[in-house]
Coordinates of C-alpha atoms in Angstrom, one line a residue:
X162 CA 134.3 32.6 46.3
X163 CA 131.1 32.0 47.4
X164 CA 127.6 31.8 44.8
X165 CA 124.1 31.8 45.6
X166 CA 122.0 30.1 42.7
X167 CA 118.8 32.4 43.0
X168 CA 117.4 30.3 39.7
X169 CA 114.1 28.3 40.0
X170 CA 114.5 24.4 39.6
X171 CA 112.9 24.2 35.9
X172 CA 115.8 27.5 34.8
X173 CA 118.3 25.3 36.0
X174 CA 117.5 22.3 34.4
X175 CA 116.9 24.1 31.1
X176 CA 120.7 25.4 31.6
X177 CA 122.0 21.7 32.6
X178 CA 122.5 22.7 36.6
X179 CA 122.0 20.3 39.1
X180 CA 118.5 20.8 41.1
X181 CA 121.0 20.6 44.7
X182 CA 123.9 23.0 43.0
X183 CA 125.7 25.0 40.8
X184 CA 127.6 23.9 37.4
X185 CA 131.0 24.6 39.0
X186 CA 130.0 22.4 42.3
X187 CA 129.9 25.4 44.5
X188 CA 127.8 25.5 47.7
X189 CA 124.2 26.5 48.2
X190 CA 123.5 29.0 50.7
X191 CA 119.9 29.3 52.3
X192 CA 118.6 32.9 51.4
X193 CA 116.4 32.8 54.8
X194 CA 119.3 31.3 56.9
X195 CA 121.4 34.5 56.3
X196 CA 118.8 36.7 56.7
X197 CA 118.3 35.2 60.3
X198 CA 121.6 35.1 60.9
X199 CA 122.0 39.1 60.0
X200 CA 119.1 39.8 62.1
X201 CA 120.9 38.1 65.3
X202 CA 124.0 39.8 64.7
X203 CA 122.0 43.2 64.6
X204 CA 118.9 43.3 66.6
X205 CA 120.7 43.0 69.6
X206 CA 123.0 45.5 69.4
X207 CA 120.2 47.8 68.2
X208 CA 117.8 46.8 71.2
X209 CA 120.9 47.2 73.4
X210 CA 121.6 50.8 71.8
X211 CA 118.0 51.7 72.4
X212 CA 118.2 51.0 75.4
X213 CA 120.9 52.6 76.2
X214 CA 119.7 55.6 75.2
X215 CA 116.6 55.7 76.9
X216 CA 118.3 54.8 79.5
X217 CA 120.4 58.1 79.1
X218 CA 117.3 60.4 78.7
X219 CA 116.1 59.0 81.6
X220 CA 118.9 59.8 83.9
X221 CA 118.9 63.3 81.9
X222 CA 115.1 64.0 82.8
X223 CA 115.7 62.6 86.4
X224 CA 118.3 65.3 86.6
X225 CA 116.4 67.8 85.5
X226 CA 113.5 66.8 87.7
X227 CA 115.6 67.3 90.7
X228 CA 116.8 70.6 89.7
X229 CA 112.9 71.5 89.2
X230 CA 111.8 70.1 92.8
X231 CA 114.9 72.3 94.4
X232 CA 114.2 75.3 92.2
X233 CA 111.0 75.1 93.3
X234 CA 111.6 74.7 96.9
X235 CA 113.7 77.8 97.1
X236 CA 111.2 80.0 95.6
X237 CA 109.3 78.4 98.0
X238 CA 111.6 79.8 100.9
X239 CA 112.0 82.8 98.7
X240 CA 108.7 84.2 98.9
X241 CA 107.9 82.6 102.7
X242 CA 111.2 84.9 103.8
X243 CA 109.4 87.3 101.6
X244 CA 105.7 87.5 103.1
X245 CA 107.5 87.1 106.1
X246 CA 109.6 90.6 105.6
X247 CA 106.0 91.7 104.3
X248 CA 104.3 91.1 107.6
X249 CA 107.0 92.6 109.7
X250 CA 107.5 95.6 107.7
X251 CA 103.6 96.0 108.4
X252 CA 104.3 95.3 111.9
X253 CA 106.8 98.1 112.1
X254 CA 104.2 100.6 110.3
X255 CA 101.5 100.2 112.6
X256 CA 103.9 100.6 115.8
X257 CA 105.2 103.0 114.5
X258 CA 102.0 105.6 113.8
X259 CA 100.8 104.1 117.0
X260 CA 104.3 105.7 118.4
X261 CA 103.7 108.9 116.4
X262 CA 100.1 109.1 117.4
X263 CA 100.9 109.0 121.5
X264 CA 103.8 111.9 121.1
X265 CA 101.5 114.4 118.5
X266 CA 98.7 113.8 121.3
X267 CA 101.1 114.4 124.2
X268 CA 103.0 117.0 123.1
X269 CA 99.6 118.7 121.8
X270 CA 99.6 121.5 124.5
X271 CA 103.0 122.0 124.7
X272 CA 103.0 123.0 120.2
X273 CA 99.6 125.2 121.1
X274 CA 100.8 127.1 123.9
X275 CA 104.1 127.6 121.7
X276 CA 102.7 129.0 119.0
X277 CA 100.1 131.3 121.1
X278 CA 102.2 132.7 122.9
X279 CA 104.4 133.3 119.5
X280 CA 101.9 134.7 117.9
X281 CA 100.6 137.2 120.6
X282 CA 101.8 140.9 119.9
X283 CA 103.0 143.0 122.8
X284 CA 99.7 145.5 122.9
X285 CA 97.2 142.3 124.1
X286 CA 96.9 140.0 126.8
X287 CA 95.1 137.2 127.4
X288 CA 92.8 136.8 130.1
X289 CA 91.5 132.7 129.5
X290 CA 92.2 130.2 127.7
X291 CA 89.5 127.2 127.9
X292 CA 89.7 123.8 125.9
X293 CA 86.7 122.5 123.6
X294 CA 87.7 119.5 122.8
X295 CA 90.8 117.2 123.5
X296 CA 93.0 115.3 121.1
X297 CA 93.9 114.2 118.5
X298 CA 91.3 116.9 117.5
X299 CA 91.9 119.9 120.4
X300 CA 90.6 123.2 119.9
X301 CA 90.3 125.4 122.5
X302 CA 88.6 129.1 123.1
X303 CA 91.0 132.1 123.8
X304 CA 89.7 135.3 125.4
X305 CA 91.9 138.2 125.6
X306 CA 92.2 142.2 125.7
X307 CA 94.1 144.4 122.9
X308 CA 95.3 147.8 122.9
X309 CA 93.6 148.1 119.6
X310 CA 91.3 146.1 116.3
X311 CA 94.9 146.4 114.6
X312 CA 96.3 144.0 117.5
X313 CA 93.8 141.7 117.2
X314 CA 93.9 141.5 113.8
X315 CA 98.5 141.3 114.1
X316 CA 97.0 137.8 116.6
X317 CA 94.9 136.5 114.1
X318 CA 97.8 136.9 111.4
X319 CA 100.3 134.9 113.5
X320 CA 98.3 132.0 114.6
X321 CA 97.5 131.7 110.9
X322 CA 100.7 131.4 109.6
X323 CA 101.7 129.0 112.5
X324 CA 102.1 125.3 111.5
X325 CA 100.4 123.8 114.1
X326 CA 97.3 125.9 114.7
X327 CA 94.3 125.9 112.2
X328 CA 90.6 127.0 111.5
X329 CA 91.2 130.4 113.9
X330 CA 87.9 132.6 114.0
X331 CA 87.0 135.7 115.5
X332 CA 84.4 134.9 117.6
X333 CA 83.8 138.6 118.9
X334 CA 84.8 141.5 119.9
X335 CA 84.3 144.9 121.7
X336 CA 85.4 148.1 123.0
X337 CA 86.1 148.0 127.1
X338 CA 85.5 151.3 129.1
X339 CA 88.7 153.8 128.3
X340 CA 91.4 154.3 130.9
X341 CA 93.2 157.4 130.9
X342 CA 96.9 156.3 132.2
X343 CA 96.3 153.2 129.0
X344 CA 93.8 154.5 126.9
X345 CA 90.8 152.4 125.1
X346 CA 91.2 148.0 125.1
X347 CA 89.7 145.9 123.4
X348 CA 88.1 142.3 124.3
X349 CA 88.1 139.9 122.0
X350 CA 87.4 136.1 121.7
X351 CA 88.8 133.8 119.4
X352 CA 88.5 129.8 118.9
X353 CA 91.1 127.6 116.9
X354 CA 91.9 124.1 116.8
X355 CA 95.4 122.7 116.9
X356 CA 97.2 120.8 112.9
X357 CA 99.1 118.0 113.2
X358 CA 100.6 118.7 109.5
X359 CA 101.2 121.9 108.5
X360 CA 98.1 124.1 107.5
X361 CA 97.8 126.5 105.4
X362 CA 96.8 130.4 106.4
X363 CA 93.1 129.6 106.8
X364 CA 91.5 133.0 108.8
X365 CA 87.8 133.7 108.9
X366 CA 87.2 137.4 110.0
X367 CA 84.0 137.1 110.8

């Protein structure tokens, strides 16, 4: 068994010790030798442990950095692919009213002369038909002969109700000389301009 004498010099002397060691002859250990000696049996392992785990942490944040960059990067791509779709679909949209705007304009005529000759009863006639403006906004001026007001007014009705035929006014009308195989006609002379949605019944009588 090992004993450390922790005693001053003048306590040992009072108790009859030698000054260099103890009363049974045992061996002096230096207090600061063993404290040395623990510290290089620990500090290293502790600096190496350290180490070790930054070490680890930063391998860990290196990791995670990566997955950052290559998240990033593919939202990256994500919303290129995306503004990319964006501009396309745009693309599309414009060519595509561009598309619908050349058919409604060249199929124009073909709806209004449709839908007026539809819309004319069997006791009237027309005698011109002559255009005011041209597309997109066409309206035109129709003058025709009725076997009666009540014809006129039966016209009037059915370009209103038509789809593709708006804004229809009476511009006049009046009583032509009386035949007596047909019986008394009257002129008329209407203007209207042709939809492209459908319109609503819009008829001004006057």
């Amino acid at each position: 068994m090992i004993e450390i004498n922790l005693l001053p010099e003048s306590q040992r002397a009072r108790q009859g010790l030698p000054a260099d060691g103890n009363a049974a002859g045992g061996l002096r250990i230096d207090v600061w030798g063993v404290a040395l000696l623990i510290s290089a049996l620990t500090i290293p392992p502790g600096a190496a442990a350290l180490w070790w785990l930054q070490r680890t942490e930063a391998v860990e944040l290196g990791t995670r950095l990566e997955a950052v960059v290559a998240d990033s990067a593919r939202l990256a791509e994500l919303r290129a692919a995306s503004d990319s779709l964006t501009e396309r679909s745009r693309e599309i949209r414009e060519r595509v009213a561009l598309v619908e705007q050349l058919d409604r304009d060249r199929f124009a005529w073909p709806h209004l002369m449709d839908e007026i000759s539809r819309a004319l009863p069997p006791p009237a006639w027309l005698t011109s038909l002559r255009q005011l403006s041209a597309p997109p906004d066409l309206s035109v001026e129709l003058q025709g002969v009725a076997g009666s007001p009540l014809a006129i007014t039966e016209f009037v009705r059915g370009l209103g109700m038509s789809d593709y035929i708006a804004d229809v006014k009476i511009i006049g009308s009046q009583l032509q000389g009386s035949d007596p195989d047909q019986g008394a006609r009257q002129a008329f002379t209407l203007v209207l301009r042709f939809a492209h949605a459908p319109a609503a019944w819009r008829v001004d009588p006057t």
